[in-house]
Amino acid sequence: MSIVLASLLVVYGGSVAAHDSHGPDLHTSLRAKGRAPGVLSTGPLNAITDVAGVRVGQVTLNHGDSVRTGVTAIMPHGGDLFRDKVPAGLKVANGYGKLAGATQIVELGEIESPIVLTNTLSVGAAMEGVVRWTLAQPDHEDIRSVNAVVGETNDGGLNDIRGLHVRPEHVIAAIEGATSGPVAEGSVGAGTGTIAFGFKGGIGTSSRQLPQSLGGFTVGVLVQSNYGGLLTIDGVPVGSELGRYYLKNAVEAEKPDGSIMIVVATDAPLSDRNLERLAERAFAGLARTGAAYSNGSGDYAIAFSTHEGVRRTTLRREAQAVIEEWPNDRMSPLFVAVAEATEEAIINSMFKATTTRSIVNGREVVIEALDVEQVGAILDRAHPLGTRP
């Protein structure tokens, strides 16, 4: 990190942030409230970093009256990402977005850079940051092409998005600050200014571990939630109970437009074809939260495998190497895992978020966080703890 940038930002809990006006984090996770979506167990951290080698770094820009944005970087492994590419798959539910690097993922089925999330108008700056960081790595003097993978959602409802406050150095700081371990969630990084279902959205994460009889693999998910619909938690239409949802009284009181980026990591030895299938099943988890999949939403899922046996190393790319992969007939448990982890990651992004105030186009905007206690009471009325099958 440059000396100038270090003087502006402070590091806390795996994130790099400008001063935070929200105060202490008073929210909790869905699981901490006694709710456990699905049937599979989580990893130790219940985070994408439960997949060995995956690291996450975040820069939070939250200052002044109207800067509410940031960067979240996901590192697929700790080695040379460009030389040792990971197989990857991409699925799009609704393509109203600006996902840089998408066509090369589809064409070649691999990723050669960090995966960076930010706001819509900062994709260019993020690409520059990824490219500059990649070119600066050891033994990269011969590189003349980098497929920077940058996803986005539009945080203009809370952020001075036209101010272009995310700069390449913020992206580099997020990449270089990436760590394994717990991942900060809620109003941090690329989720600092996002809105979901009319409430504060953000960054969320979750994981699932398969038993050894089903392969013993881990699936981890990280989301940037910024979309609308009828908020549904653990099968309960919480949004209607709270009186806030798309098409209430057949009037667009709450616009459903927005986007979500879903990043899926696994240590299962999957081909890019089966990673594409895995990414598609993430949308099952998205649907369970009540997503509207609206015309103006960009709904993207990227999945990659960290398994060394399927990594596209320089030697494997130059030789006629045989790569073994997990068979189609054993994919179903992984599909269940990614759906469950996606659903929980999204809810965690909202449970962990904090009420955010900003000045947008000259007027004050306040986006409230979910009242976790109120939501808990709604869930308890619908099905008290211990009563679900």
CSV table of C-alpha atoms in Angstrom, one decimal:
chain,number,residue,atom,x,y,z
A,1,MET,CA,0.0,0.0,0.0
A,2,SER,CA,1.4,3.4,-0.9
A,3,ILE,CA,2.4,5.8,2.0
A,4,VAL,CA,-0.2,8.3,0.8
A,5,LEU,CA,-3.0,5.8,0.8
A,6,ALA,CA,-2.0,4.4,4.2
A,7,SER,CA,-2.3,7.9,5.7
A,8,LEU,CA,-5.9,8.1,4.5
A,9,LEU,CA,-7.1,4.6,5.4
A,10,VAL,CA,-7.1,2.4,8.5
A,11,VAL,CA,-7.2,-1.4,8.6
A,12,TYR,CA,-9.7,-3.3,10.7
A,13,GLY,CA,-11.0,-6.8,10.6
A,14,GLY,CA,-9.5,-7.7,7.2
A,15,SER,CA,-10.9,-4.5,5.6
A,16,VAL,CA,-9.4,-1.1,4.7
A,17,ALA,CA,-11.7,1.7,5.5
A,18,ALA,CA,-12.1,5.4,5.7
A,19,HIS,CA,-13.7,6.7,8.9
A,20,ASP,CA,-17.0,4.9,9.7
A,21,SER,CA,-19.9,7.0,10.9
A,22,HIS,CA,-22.1,4.0,11.7
A,23,GLY,CA,-20.7,3.2,15.1
A,24,PRO,CA,-20.3,-0.3,16.4
A,25,ASP,CA,-21.8,-3.3,14.6
A,26,LEU,CA,-24.9,-4.2,16.6
A,27,HIS,CA,-26.2,-6.7,14.1
A,28,THR,CA,-25.7,-10.4,13.9
A,29,SER,CA,-25.9,-13.3,11.5
A,30,LEU,CA,-29.0,-15.3,10.6
A,31,ARG,CA,-27.3,-18.4,12.1
A,32,ALA,CA,-26.6,-16.6,15.4
A,33,LYS,CA,-30.4,-16.0,15.7
A,34,GLY,CA,-30.9,-19.8,15.7
A,35,ARG,CA,-31.8,-20.1,12.0
A,36,ALA,CA,-29.9,-22.5,9.8
A,37,PRO,CA,-31.1,-22.6,6.2
A,38,GLY,CA,-30.8,-25.9,4.5
A,39,VAL,CA,-29.5,-29.3,5.7
A,40,LEU,CA,-25.7,-29.1,5.2
A,41,SER,CA,-23.1,-28.0,7.7
A,42,THR,CA,-21.1,-24.8,7.3
A,43,GLY,CA,-17.4,-24.5,7.3
A,44,PRO,CA,-15.6,-23.3,10.5
A,45,LEU,CA,-15.9,-19.6,9.5
A,46,ASN,CA,-19.2,-19.9,7.5
A,47,ALA,CA,-17.4,-17.8,4.8
A,48,ILE,CA,-15.9,-18.1,1.3
A,49,THR,CA,-12.5,-18.3,3.0
A,50,ASP,CA,-13.4,-21.8,4.3
A,51,VAL,CA,-12.3,-22.9,0.9
A,52,ALA,CA,-8.5,-23.3,1.5
A,53,GLY,CA,-6.4,-20.7,-0.3
A,54,VAL,CA,-9.2,-18.2,-0.9
A,55,ARG,CA,-8.6,-14.7,0.5
A,56,VAL,CA,-10.7,-11.6,0.7
A,57,GLY,CA,-9.7,-7.9,0.9
A,58,GLN,CA,-11.9,-4.9,1.2
A,59,VAL,CA,-11.6,-1.1,1.0
A,60,THR,CA,-14.4,0.9,2.5
A,61,LEU,CA,-14.9,4.5,1.4
A,62,ASN,CA,-17.3,6.1,3.8
A,63,HIS,CA,-16.6,9.8,4.3
A,64,GLY,CA,-18.1,13.2,4.0
A,65,ASP,CA,-21.8,13.7,3.2
A,66,SER,CA,-22.0,11.4,0.2
A,67,VAL,CA,-19.2,9.0,-0.3
A,68,ARG,CA,-20.5,5.5,0.4
A,69,THR,CA,-18.7,3.0,-1.8
A,70,GLY,CA,-15.7,0.7,-1.9
A,71,VAL,CA,-14.0,-2.4,-3.2
A,72,THR,CA,-14.1,-6.1,-2.4
A,73,ALA,CA,-11.4,-8.3,-3.9
A,74,ILE,CA,-11.5,-12.2,-3.9
A,75,MET,CA,-8.2,-14.0,-4.5
A,76,PRO,CA,-8.7,-17.6,-5.8
A,77,HIS,CA,-5.4,-18.8,-4.4
A,78,GLY,CA,-2.1,-17.5,-3.0
A,79,GLY,CA,0.1,-18.2,-5.9
A,80,ASP,CA,0.6,-16.6,-9.3
A,81,LEU,CA,-3.0,-16.1,-10.5
A,82,PHE,CA,-2.0,-15.3,-14.1
A,83,ARG,CA,0.3,-18.3,-14.6
A,84,ASP,CA,-1.8,-20.7,-12.6
A,85,LYS,CA,-5.2,-19.9,-13.8
A,86,VAL,CA,-8.3,-21.4,-12.1
A,87,PRO,CA,-11.1,-23.1,-14.1
A,88,ALA,CA,-14.3,-21.0,-13.9
A,89,GLY,CA,-17.8,-20.8,-15.1
A,90,LEU,CA,-20.3,-17.9,-15.4
A,91,LYS,CA,-24.1,-17.7,-15.5
A,92,VAL,CA,-26.3,-14.7,-16.0
A,93,ALA,CA,-29.9,-14.6,-14.8
A,94,ASN,CA,-30.5,-11.0,-16.1
A,95,GLY,CA,-27.7,-9.2,-17.9
A,96,TYR,CA,-28.3,-5.6,-17.1
A,97,GLY,CA,-24.7,-5.0,-15.8
A,98,LYS,CA,-21.1,-4.3,-16.6
A,99,LEU,CA,-19.2,-7.5,-15.8
A,100,ALA,CA,-15.7,-6.9,-17.2
A,101,GLY,CA,-13.9,-10.0,-18.4
A,102,ALA,CA,-17.1,-12.0,-18.9
A,103,THR,CA,-16.6,-13.1,-22.5
A,104,GLN,CA,-13.1,-14.6,-21.8
A,105,ILE,CA,-14.5,-16.6,-18.9
A,106,VAL,CA,-17.2,-18.0,-21.2
A,107,GLU,CA,-14.8,-18.6,-24.0
A,108,LEU,CA,-11.8,-20.1,-22.2
A,109,GLY,CA,-13.4,-21.3,-18.9
A,110,GLU,CA,-10.8,-19.8,-16.7
A,111,ILE,CA,-9.8,-16.8,-14.5
A,112,GLU,CA,-6.3,-15.3,-14.4
A,113,SER,CA,-6.8,-12.3,-12.0
A,114,PRO,CA,-8.3,-11.4,-8.7
A,115,ILE,CA,-12.1,-11.0,-8.8
A,116,VAL,CA,-13.0,-7.5,-7.9
A,117,LEU,CA,-16.4,-6.0,-7.0
A,118,THR,CA,-17.2,-2.3,-6.9
A,119,ASN,CA,-19.8,0.2,-8.1
A,120,THR,CA,-21.0,0.6,-11.7
A,121,LEU,CA,-19.1,3.7,-12.7
A,122,SER,CA,-15.8,2.4,-11.1
A,123,VAL,CA,-15.4,-0.7,-13.2
A,124,GLY,CA,-12.8,1.1,-15.4
A,125,ALA,CA,-10.8,2.2,-12.4
A,126,ALA,CA,-11.0,-1.3,-10.9
A,127,MET,CA,-9.8,-2.8,-14.2
A,128,GLU,CA,-6.8,-0.5,-14.2
A,129,GLY,CA,-6.0,-1.4,-10.6
A,130,VAL,CA,-6.1,-5.1,-11.4
A,131,VAL,CA,-4.0,-4.7,-14.5
A,132,ARG,CA,-1.4,-2.5,-12.7
A,133,TRP,CA,-1.2,-5.0,-9.8
A,134,THR,CA,-0.8,-8.0,-12.2
A,135,LEU,CA,1.9,-6.3,-14.3
A,136,ALA,CA,3.8,-5.5,-11.2
A,137,GLN,CA,4.1,-9.1,-10.0
A,138,PRO,CA,7.4,-10.9,-10.2
A,139,ASP,CA,8.2,-12.6,-13.6
A,140,HIS,CA,5.4,-10.8,-15.3
A,141,GLU,CA,7.6,-8.6,-17.5
A,142,ASP,CA,6.4,-10.4,-20.7
A,143,ILE,CA,2.6,-10.0,-20.1
A,144,ARG,CA,0.8,-7.9,-22.7
A,145,SER,CA,-2.8,-9.0,-22.0
A,146,VAL,CA,-4.7,-9.3,-18.7
A,147,ASN,CA,-8.3,-10.3,-18.4
A,148,ALA,CA,-9.3,-8.3,-15.4
A,149,VAL,CA,-12.5,-9.7,-13.8
A,150,VAL,CA,-14.5,-6.8,-12.3
A,151,GLY,CA,-18.2,-7.0,-11.3
A,152,GLU,CA,-20.4,-4.3,-10.0
A,153,THR,CA,-23.7,-3.1,-8.7
A,154,ASN,CA,-25.1,0.5,-8.8
A,155,ASP,CA,-24.8,2.2,-5.3
A,156,GLY,CA,-26.0,5.5,-6.7
A,157,GLY,CA,-28.9,5.5,-4.3
A,158,LEU,CA,-26.5,6.2,-1.4
A,159,ASN,CA,-23.2,7.1,-3.0
A,160,ASP,CA,-22.0,10.1,-5.1
A,161,ILE,CA,-21.4,7.6,-7.8
A,162,ARG,CA,-20.6,10.3,-10.4
A,163,GLY,CA,-17.7,11.5,-8.3
A,164,LEU,CA,-15.7,8.4,-9.3
A,165,HIS,CA,-14.2,8.1,-5.8
A,166,VAL,CA,-12.8,4.6,-6.3
A,167,ARG,CA,-9.4,4.8,-7.7
A,168,PRO,CA,-6.9,2.1,-9.0
A,169,GLU,CA,-4.9,2.5,-5.8
A,170,HIS,CA,-7.9,1.5,-3.7
A,171,VAL,CA,-8.3,-1.7,-5.8
A,172,ILE,CA,-4.6,-2.5,-5.3
A,173,ALA,CA,-4.9,-1.9,-1.6
A,174,ALA,CA,-7.9,-4.4,-1.4
A,175,ILE,CA,-5.9,-7.0,-3.3
A,176,GLU,CA,-2.8,-6.6,-1.3
A,177,GLY,CA,-4.7,-6.6,1.9
A,178,ALA,CA,-6.6,-9.8,1.2
A,179,THR,CA,-6.4,-12.4,3.9
A,180,SER,CA,-7.9,-15.7,4.9
A,181,GLY,CA,-10.0,-16.0,8.0
A,182,PRO,CA,-13.2,-14.1,8.9
A,183,VAL,CA,-14.7,-11.8,6.3
A,184,ALA,CA,-16.2,-8.5,7.3
A,185,GLU,CA,-19.9,-8.3,6.2
A,186,GLY,CA,-22.6,-5.8,5.8
A,187,SER,CA,-21.9,-2.1,5.0
A,188,VAL,CA,-18.3,-2.7,4.0
A,189,GLY,CA,-16.2,-2.8,0.8
A,190,ALA,CA,-18.3,-3.0,-2.4
A,191,GLY,CA,-21.4,-3.2,-0.2
A,192,THR,CA,-20.9,0.1,1.6
A,193,GLY,CA,-23.7,1.9,-0.4
A,194,THR,CA,-25.9,-1.0,-1.7
A,195,ILE,CA,-29.6,-1.4,-1.0
A,196,ALA,CA,-31.6,-4.6,-1.0
A,197,PHE,CA,-35.4,-5.0,-0.8
A,198,GLY,CA,-35.6,-1.3,0.3
A,199,PHE,CA,-33.3,-2.0,3.3
A,200,LYS,CA,-29.5,-1.7,3.6
A,201,GLY,CA,-27.7,-4.4,1.6
A,202,GLY,CA,-24.0,-5.2,1.6
A,203,ILE,CA,-21.4,-7.9,1.5
A,204,GLY,CA,-22.4,-11.3,2.8
A,205,THR,CA,-20.8,-14.7,2.9
A,206,SER,CA,-21.5,-18.3,3.8
A,207,SER,CA,-20.2,-21.8,3.2
A,208,ARG,CA,-21.2,-25.4,3.2
A,209,GLN,CA,-19.2,-28.6,3.7
A,210,LEU,CA,-20.1,-31.9,2.2
A,211,PRO,CA,-19.6,-35.1,4.3
A,212,GLN,CA,-16.8,-37.4,3.2
A,213,SER,CA,-19.3,-39.8,1.7
A,214,LEU,CA,-20.3,-37.1,-0.8
A,215,GLY,CA,-16.7,-36.0,-1.5
A,216,GLY,CA,-15.9,-33.9,1.5
A,217,PHE,CA,-15.7,-30.7,-0.5
A,218,THR,CA,-16.4,-27.1,0.6
A,219,VAL,CA,-18.4,-24.6,-1.3
A,220,GLY,CA,-18.1,-20.9,-0.3
A,221,VAL,CA,-20.1,-17.9,-1.5
A,222,LEU,CA,-19.7,-14.2,-1.3
A,223,VAL,CA,-22.4,-11.7,-2.4
A,224,GLN,CA,-22.8,-8.0,-3.1
A,225,SER,CA,-26.5,-7.6,-2.5
A,226,ASN,CA,-28.3,-4.6,-4.2
A,227,TYR,CA,-31.6,-5.8,-5.6
A,228,GLY,CA,-35.4,-5.9,-4.9
A,229,GLY,CA,-38.4,-8.1,-4.7
A,230,LEU,CA,-40.3,-9.6,-1.7
A,231,LEU,CA,-37.8,-10.3,1.0
A,232,THR,CA,-38.2,-13.9,2.1
A,233,ILE,CA,-36.2,-15.4,5.0
A,234,ASP,CA,-36.2,-19.1,5.9
A,235,GLY,CA,-39.3,-19.5,3.7
A,236,VAL,CA,-41.2,-16.7,5.5
A,237,PRO,CA,-42.3,-13.6,3.4
A,238,VAL,CA,-40.8,-11.1,5.8
A,239,GLY,CA,-41.1,-8.3,3.4
A,240,SER,CA,-44.9,-8.4,3.4
A,241,GLU,CA,-45.0,-8.6,7.2
A,242,LEU,CA,-42.9,-5.4,7.2
A,243,GLY,CA,-45.1,-3.8,4.6
A,244,ARG,CA,-42.2,-3.2,2.2
A,245,TYR,CA,-42.0,-5.0,-1.1
A,246,TYR,CA,-42.2,-4.7,-4.9
A,247,LEU,CA,-45.7,-4.3,-6.4
A,248,LYS,CA,-47.3,-3.6,-3.0
A,249,ASN,CA,-50.9,-2.5,-3.9
A,250,ALA,CA,-49.9,-3.0,-7.5
A,251,VAL,CA,-47.8,0.2,-7.4
A,252,GLU,CA,-44.0,0.4,-7.7
A,253,ALA,CA,-43.5,2.0,-4.3
A,254,GLU,CA,-40.3,0.0,-4.0
A,255,LYS,CA,-38.4,-0.4,-7.3
A,256,PRO,CA,-37.1,-3.9,-7.8
A,257,ASP,CA,-34.2,-2.8,-10.0
A,258,GLY,CA,-30.7,-3.4,-8.8
A,259,SER,CA,-28.2,-6.1,-9.1
A,260,ILE,CA,-26.3,-8.9,-7.3
A,261,MET,CA,-22.9,-10.3,-7.8
A,262,ILE,CA,-22.4,-13.9,-6.5
A,263,VAL,CA,-18.9,-15.3,-6.3
A,264,VAL,CA,-18.7,-19.1,-5.7
A,265,ALA,CA,-15.5,-20.9,-4.7
A,266,THR,CA,-15.0,-24.6,-4.2
A,267,ASP,CA,-12.2,-27.1,-3.7
A,268,ALA,CA,-14.0,-29.8,-5.7
A,269,PRO,CA,-12.1,-30.8,-8.9
A,270,LEU,CA,-14.6,-29.4,-11.4
A,271,SER,CA,-14.3,-28.6,-15.1
A,272,ASP,CA,-15.3,-25.1,-16.3
A,273,ARG,CA,-18.5,-26.8,-17.7
A,274,ASN,CA,-19.6,-28.1,-14.3
A,275,LEU,CA,-18.5,-24.8,-12.7
A,276,GLU,CA,-21.0,-23.1,-15.0
A,277,ARG,CA,-23.6,-25.5,-13.8
A,278,LEU,CA,-22.7,-24.8,-10.2
A,279,ALA,CA,-22.9,-21.0,-10.8
A,280,GLU,CA,-26.4,-21.5,-12.2
A,281,ARG,CA,-27.6,-23.2,-9.1
A,282,ALA,CA,-26.6,-20.2,-7.0
A,283,PHE,CA,-29.7,-18.5,-8.5
A,284,ALA,CA,-31.8,-21.1,-6.6
A,285,GLY,CA,-30.6,-19.5,-3.4
A,286,LEU,CA,-31.2,-16.1,-4.8
A,287,ALA,CA,-34.8,-17.0,-5.7
A,288,ARG,CA,-35.4,-18.3,-2.1
A,289,THR,CA,-34.8,-14.7,-0.8
A,290,GLY,CA,-37.6,-13.4,-3.0
A,291,ALA,CA,-35.6,-11.8,-5.8
A,292,ALA,CA,-37.7,-10.2,-8.6
A,293,TYR,CA,-35.1,-10.8,-11.3
A,294,SER,CA,-36.3,-7.5,-12.8
A,295,ASN,CA,-35.6,-6.0,-16.1
A,296,GLY,CA,-33.2,-3.5,-14.7
A,297,SER,CA,-31.2,-6.0,-12.5
A,298,GLY,CA,-27.8,-7.4,-13.2
A,299,ASP,CA,-27.8,-10.9,-11.7
A,300,TYR,CA,-24.4,-12.6,-12.1
A,301,ALA,CA,-22.8,-15.7,-10.6
A,302,ILE,CA,-19.1,-16.6,-11.1
A,303,ALA,CA,-17.8,-20.0,-9.8
A,304,PHE,CA,-14.2,-21.2,-9.7
A,305,SER,CA,-12.3,-24.2,-8.4
A,306,THR,CA,-9.2,-24.0,-6.3
A,307,HIS,CA,-8.4,-27.8,-6.7
A,308,GLU,CA,-4.8,-28.1,-7.7
A,309,GLY,CA,-5.5,-31.0,-10.0
A,310,VAL,CA,-7.7,-28.9,-12.3
A,311,ARG,CA,-5.7,-25.7,-12.2
A,312,ARG,CA,-4.5,-24.4,-15.6
A,313,THR,CA,-0.8,-24.2,-14.8
A,314,THR,CA,1.8,-23.2,-17.4
A,315,LEU,CA,3.0,-26.8,-17.8
A,316,ARG,CA,-0.5,-28.1,-18.2
A,317,ARG,CA,-1.3,-25.5,-20.8
A,318,GLU,CA,1.8,-26.3,-22.8
A,319,ALA,CA,1.6,-30.1,-22.6
A,320,GLN,CA,-1.0,-32.6,-23.6
A,321,ALA,CA,-2.0,-33.2,-20.0
A,322,VAL,CA,-5.0,-35.2,-18.8
A,323,ILE,CA,-7.0,-33.5,-16.1
A,324,GLU,CA,-9.4,-35.5,-14.0
A,325,GLU,CA,-12.7,-34.0,-12.9
A,326,TRP,CA,-15.6,-34.8,-10.6
A,327,PRO,CA,-18.3,-36.7,-12.5
A,328,ASN,CA,-21.7,-35.3,-13.5
A,329,ASP,CA,-23.5,-37.9,-11.5
A,330,ARG,CA,-22.0,-36.7,-8.3
A,331,MET,CA,-22.7,-33.0,-8.8
A,332,SER,CA,-26.1,-32.8,-7.1
A,333,PRO,CA,-24.8,-32.4,-3.5
A,334,LEU,CA,-22.7,-29.5,-4.7
A,335,PHE,CA,-25.8,-27.9,-6.2
A,336,VAL,CA,-27.5,-28.1,-2.9
A,337,ALA,CA,-24.5,-26.6,-1.1
A,338,VAL,CA,-24.3,-23.6,-3.4
A,339,ALA,CA,-28.0,-22.8,-3.2
A,340,GLU,CA,-27.9,-23.0,0.6
A,341,ALA,CA,-24.8,-20.9,0.9
A,342,THR,CA,-26.0,-18.3,-1.5
A,343,GLU,CA,-29.3,-17.9,0.4
A,344,GLU,CA,-27.6,-17.5,3.7
A,345,ALA,CA,-24.9,-15.2,2.4
A,346,ILE,CA,-27.6,-12.8,1.1
A,347,ILE,CA,-29.4,-12.7,4.4
A,348,ASN,CA,-26.2,-12.2,6.3
A,349,SER,CA,-25.4,-9.2,4.1
A,350,MET,CA,-28.6,-7.6,5.3
A,351,PHE,CA,-28.4,-8.8,8.9
A,352,LYS,CA,-24.9,-7.4,9.2
A,353,ALA,CA,-25.6,-4.1,7.5
A,354,THR,CA,-26.1,-0.8,9.3
A,355,THR,CA,-28.5,2.1,8.7
A,356,THR,CA,-26.8,4.5,6.3
A,357,ARG,CA,-27.3,8.2,5.7
A,358,SER,CA,-26.1,10.2,2.7
A,359,ILE,CA,-26.7,13.3,0.7
A,360,VAL,CA,-27.7,12.3,-2.9
A,361,ASN,CA,-28.6,15.0,-5.5
A,362,GLY,CA,-28.9,17.6,-2.7
A,363,ARG,CA,-31.3,15.7,-0.5
A,364,GLU,CA,-30.8,13.5,2.6
A,365,VAL,CA,-31.3,9.8,2.1
A,366,VAL,CA,-31.6,7.3,5.0
A,367,ILE,CA,-31.7,3.6,4.2
A,368,GLU,CA,-32.5,1.6,7.3
A,369,ALA,CA,-31.0,-1.7,8.2
A,370,LEU,CA,-33.3,-4.6,8.9
A,371,ASP,CA,-34.5,-4.6,12.4
A,372,VAL,CA,-33.1,-8.0,13.3
A,373,GLU,CA,-35.2,-8.4,16.5
A,374,GLN,CA,-38.4,-7.6,14.6
A,375,VAL,CA,-37.4,-10.1,11.9
A,376,GLY,CA,-36.7,-12.7,14.5
A,377,ALA,CA,-40.1,-12.2,16.0
A,378,ILE,CA,-41.7,-12.6,12.6
A,379,LEU,CA,-39.8,-15.8,12.0
A,380,ASP,CA,-40.7,-17.2,15.4
A,381,ARG,CA,-44.4,-16.6,14.8
A,382,ALA,CA,-44.2,-18.3,11.4
A,383,HIS,CA,-42.4,-21.4,12.8
A,384,PRO,CA,-40.9,-21.4,16.3
A,385,LEU,CA,-37.4,-22.7,16.6
A,386,GLY,CA,-37.2,-26.4,16.6
A,387,THR,CA,-40.5,-26.8,14.7
A,388,ARG,CA,-39.2,-27.0,11.2
A,389,PRO,CA,-38.6,-30.5,9.7
